mmCIF file of N, CA and C in Angstrom:
data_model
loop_
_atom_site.group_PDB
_atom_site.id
_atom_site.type_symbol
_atom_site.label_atom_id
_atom_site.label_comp_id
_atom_site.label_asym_id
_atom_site.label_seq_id
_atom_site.Cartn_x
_atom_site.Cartn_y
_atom_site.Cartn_z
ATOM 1 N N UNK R 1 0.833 -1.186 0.000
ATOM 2 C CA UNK R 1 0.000 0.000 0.000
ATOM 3 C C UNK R 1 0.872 1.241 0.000
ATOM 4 N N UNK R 2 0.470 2.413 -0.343
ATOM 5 C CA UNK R 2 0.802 3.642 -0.792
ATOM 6 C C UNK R 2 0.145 4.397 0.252
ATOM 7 N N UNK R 3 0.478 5.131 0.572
ATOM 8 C CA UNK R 3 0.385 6.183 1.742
ATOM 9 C C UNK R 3 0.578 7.660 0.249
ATOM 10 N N UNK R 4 -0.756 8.229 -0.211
ATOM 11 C CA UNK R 4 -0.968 9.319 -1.106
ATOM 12 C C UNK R 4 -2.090 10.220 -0.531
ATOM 13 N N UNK R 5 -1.337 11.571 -0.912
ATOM 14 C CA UNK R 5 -2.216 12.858 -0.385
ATOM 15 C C UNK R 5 -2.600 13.476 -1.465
ATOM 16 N N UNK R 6 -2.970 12.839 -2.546
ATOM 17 C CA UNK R 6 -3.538 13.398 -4.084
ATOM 18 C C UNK R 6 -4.825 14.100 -3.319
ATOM 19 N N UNK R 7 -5.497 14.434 -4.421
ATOM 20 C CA UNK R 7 -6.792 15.070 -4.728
ATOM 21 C C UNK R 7 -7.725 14.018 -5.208
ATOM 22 N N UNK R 8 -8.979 14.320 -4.735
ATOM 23 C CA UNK R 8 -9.882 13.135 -5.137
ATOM 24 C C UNK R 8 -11.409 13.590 -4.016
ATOM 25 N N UNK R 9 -12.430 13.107 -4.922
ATOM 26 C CA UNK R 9 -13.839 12.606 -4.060
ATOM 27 C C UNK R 9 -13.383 12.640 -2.216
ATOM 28 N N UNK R 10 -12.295 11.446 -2.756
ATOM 29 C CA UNK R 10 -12.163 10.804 -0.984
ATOM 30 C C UNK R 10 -11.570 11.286 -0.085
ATOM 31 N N UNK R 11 -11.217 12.746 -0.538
ATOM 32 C CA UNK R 11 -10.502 13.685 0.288
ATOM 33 C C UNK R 11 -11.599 14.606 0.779
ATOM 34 N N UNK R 12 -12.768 14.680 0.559
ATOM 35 C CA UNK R 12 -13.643 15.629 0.657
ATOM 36 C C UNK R 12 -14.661 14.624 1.396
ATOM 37 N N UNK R 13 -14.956 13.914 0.968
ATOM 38 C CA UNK R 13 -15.584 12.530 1.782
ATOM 39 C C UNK R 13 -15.319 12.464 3.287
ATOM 40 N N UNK R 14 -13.927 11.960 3.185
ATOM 41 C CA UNK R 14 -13.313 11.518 4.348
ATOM 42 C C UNK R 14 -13.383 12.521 5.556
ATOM 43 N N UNK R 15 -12.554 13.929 4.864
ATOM 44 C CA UNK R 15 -12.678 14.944 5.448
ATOM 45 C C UNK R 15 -13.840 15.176 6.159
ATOM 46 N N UNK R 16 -15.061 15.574 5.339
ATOM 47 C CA UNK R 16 -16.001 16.014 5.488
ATOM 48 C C UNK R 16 -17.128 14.979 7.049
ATOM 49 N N UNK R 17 -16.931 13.849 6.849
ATOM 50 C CA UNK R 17 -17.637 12.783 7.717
ATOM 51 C C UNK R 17 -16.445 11.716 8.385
ATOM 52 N N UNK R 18 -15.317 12.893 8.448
ATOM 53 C CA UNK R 18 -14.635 12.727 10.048
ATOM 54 C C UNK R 18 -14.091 11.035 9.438
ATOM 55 N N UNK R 19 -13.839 10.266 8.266
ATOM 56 C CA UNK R 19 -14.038 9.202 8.583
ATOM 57 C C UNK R 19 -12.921 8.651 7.512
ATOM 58 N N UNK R 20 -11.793 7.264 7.782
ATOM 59 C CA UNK R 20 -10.886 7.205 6.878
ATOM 60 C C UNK R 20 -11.160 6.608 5.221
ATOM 61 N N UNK R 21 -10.496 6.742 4.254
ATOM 62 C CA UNK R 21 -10.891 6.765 3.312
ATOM 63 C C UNK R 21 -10.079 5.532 2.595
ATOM 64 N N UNK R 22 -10.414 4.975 1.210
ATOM 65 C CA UNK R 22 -8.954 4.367 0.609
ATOM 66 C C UNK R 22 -9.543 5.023 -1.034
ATOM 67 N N UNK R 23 -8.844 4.998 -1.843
ATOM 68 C CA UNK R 23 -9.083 5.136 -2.970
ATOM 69 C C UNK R 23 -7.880 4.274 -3.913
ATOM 70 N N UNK R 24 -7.980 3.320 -4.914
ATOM 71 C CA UNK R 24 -7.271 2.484 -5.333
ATOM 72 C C UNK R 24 -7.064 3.092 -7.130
ATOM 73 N N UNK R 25 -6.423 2.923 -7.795
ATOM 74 C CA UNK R 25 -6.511 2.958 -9.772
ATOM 75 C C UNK R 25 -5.227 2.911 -9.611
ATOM 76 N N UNK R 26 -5.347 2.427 -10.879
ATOM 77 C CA UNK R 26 -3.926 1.802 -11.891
ATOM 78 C C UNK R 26 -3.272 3.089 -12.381
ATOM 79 N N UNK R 27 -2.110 2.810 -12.708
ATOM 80 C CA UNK R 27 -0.684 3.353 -12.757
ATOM 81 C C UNK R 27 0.010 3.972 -12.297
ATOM 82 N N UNK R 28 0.914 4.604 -12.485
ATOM 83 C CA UNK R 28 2.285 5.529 -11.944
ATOM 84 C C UNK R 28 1.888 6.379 -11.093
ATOM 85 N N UNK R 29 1.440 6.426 -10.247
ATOM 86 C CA UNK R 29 1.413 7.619 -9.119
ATOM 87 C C UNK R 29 1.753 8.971 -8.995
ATOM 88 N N UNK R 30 3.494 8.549 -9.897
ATOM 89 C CA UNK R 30 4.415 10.148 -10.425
ATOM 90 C C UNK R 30 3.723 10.600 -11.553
ATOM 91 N N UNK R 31 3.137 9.820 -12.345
ATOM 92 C CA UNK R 31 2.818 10.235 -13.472
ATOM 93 C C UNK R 31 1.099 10.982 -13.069
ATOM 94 N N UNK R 32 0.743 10.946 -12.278
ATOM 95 C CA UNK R 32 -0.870 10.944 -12.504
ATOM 96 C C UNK R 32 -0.860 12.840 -12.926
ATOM 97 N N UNK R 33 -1.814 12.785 -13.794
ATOM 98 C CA UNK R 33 -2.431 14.295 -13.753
ATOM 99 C C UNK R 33 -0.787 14.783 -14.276
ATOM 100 N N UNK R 34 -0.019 14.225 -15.352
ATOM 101 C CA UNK R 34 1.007 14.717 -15.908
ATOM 102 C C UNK R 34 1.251 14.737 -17.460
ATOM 103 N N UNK R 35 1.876 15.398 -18.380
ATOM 104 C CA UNK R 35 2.081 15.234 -19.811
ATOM 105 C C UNK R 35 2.069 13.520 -19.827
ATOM 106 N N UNK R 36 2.994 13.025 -18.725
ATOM 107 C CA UNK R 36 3.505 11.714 -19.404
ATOM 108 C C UNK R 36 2.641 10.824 -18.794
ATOM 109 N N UNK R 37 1.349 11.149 -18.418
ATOM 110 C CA UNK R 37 0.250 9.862 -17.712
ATOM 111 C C UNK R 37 -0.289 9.229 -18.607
ATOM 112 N N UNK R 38 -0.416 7.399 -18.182
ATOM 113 C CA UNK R 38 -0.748 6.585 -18.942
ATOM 114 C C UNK R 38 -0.953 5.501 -18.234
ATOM 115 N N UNK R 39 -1.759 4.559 -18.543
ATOM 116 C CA UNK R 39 -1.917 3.133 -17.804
ATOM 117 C C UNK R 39 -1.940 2.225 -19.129
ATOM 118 N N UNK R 40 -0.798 1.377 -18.843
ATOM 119 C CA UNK R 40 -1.094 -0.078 -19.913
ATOM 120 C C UNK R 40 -2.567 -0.589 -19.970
ATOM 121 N N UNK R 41 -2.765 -1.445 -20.874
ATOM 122 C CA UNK R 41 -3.911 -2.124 -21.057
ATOM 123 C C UNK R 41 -3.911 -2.984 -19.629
ATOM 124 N N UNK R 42 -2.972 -3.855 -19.709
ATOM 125 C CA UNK R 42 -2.743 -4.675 -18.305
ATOM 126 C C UNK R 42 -3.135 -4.450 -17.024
ATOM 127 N N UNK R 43 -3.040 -2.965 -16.573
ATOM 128 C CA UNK R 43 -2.842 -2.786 -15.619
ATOM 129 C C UNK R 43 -4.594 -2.209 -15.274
ATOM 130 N N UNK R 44 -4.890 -1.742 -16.774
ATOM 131 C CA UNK R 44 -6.302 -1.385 -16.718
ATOM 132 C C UNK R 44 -7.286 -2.415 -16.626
ATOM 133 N N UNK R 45 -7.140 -3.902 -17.096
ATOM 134 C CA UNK R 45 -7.687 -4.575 -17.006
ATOM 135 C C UNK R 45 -7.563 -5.296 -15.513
ATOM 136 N N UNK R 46 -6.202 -4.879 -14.508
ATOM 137 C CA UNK R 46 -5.978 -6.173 -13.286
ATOM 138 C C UNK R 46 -6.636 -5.006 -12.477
ATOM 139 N N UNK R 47 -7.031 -3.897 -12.730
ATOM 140 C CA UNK R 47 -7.873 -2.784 -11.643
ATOM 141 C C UNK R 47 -9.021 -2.963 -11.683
ATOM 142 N N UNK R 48 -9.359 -3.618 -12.748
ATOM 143 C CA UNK R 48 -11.122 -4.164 -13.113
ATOM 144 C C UNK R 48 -11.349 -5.004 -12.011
ATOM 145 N N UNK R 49 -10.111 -6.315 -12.304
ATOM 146 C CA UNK R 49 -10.250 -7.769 -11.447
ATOM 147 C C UNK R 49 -10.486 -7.234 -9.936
ATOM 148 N N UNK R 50 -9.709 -6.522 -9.468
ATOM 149 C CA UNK R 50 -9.190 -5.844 -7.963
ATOM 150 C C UNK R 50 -10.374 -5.170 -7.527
ATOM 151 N N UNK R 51 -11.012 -4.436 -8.315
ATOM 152 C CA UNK R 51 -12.056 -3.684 -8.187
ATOM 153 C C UNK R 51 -13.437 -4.357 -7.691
ATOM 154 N N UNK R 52 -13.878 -5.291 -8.909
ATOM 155 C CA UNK R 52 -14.844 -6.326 -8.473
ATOM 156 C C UNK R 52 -14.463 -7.478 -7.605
ATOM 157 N N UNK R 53 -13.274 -8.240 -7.378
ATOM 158 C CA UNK R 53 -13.091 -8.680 -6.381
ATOM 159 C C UNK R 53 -13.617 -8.169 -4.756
ATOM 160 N N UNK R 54 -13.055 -6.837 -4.712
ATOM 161 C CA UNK R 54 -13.279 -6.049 -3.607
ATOM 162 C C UNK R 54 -14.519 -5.588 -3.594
ATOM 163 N N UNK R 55 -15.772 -5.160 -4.302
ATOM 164 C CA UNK R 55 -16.879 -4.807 -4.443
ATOM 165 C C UNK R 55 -17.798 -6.478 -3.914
ATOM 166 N N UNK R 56 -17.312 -7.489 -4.521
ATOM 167 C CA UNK R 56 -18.202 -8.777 -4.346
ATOM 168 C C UNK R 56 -17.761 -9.390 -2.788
ATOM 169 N N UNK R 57 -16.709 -9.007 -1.962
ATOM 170 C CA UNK R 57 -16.040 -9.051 -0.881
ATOM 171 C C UNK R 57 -16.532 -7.727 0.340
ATOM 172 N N UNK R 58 -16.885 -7.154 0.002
ATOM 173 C CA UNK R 58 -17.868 -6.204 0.550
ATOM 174 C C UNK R 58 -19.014 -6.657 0.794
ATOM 175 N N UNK R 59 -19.998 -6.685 -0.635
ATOM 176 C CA UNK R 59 -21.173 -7.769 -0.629
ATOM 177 C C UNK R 59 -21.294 -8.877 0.330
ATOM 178 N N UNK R 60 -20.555 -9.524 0.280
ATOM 179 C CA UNK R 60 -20.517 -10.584 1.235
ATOM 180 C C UNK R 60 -20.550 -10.235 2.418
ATOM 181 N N UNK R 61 -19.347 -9.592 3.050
ATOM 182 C CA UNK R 61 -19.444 -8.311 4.567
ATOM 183 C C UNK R 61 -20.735 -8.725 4.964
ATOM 184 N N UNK R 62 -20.982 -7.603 3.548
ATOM 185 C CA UNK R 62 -22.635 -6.776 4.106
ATOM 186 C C UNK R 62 -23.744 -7.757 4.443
ATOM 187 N N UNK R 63 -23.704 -8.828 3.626
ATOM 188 C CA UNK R 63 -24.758 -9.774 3.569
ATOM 189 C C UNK R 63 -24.730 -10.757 4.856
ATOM 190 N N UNK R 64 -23.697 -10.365 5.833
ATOM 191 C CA UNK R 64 -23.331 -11.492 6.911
ATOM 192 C C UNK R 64 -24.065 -10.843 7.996
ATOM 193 N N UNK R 65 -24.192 -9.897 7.509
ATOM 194 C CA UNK R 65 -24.476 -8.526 8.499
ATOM 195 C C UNK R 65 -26.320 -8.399 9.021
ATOM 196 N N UNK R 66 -26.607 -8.993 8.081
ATOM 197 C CA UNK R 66 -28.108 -9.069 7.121
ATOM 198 C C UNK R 66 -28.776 -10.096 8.840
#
């Protein structure tokens, strides 16, 4: 994990309702919001996997909860 103080939704979120945040996407970190930003196909497609993994892993959470 990455410890980042970018800009984002989850800075205003978090902020706002006192409460911690994560925000995850693919590529270069140095690069973001730069001339030279870019994400491989690869990396765009294993943020998909990561993404719904973690969304259907939530689901579940929630549904235990039920």
């Amino acid at each position: 994990l990455i410890r980042k103080t970018g800009t984002g939704d989850m800075n205003v979120i978090g902020n706002q309702w006192k409460i911690p945040v994560v925000t995850y996407g693919p590529g270069d970190p140095h690069e973001a919001h730069t001339i030279d930003e870019k994400v491989s196909i690869d990396e765009y497609l294993r943020s998909i996997e990561v993404l719904k993994h973690t969304l259907q892993h939530l689901k579940r959470l929630h549904d235990k909860r039920k």
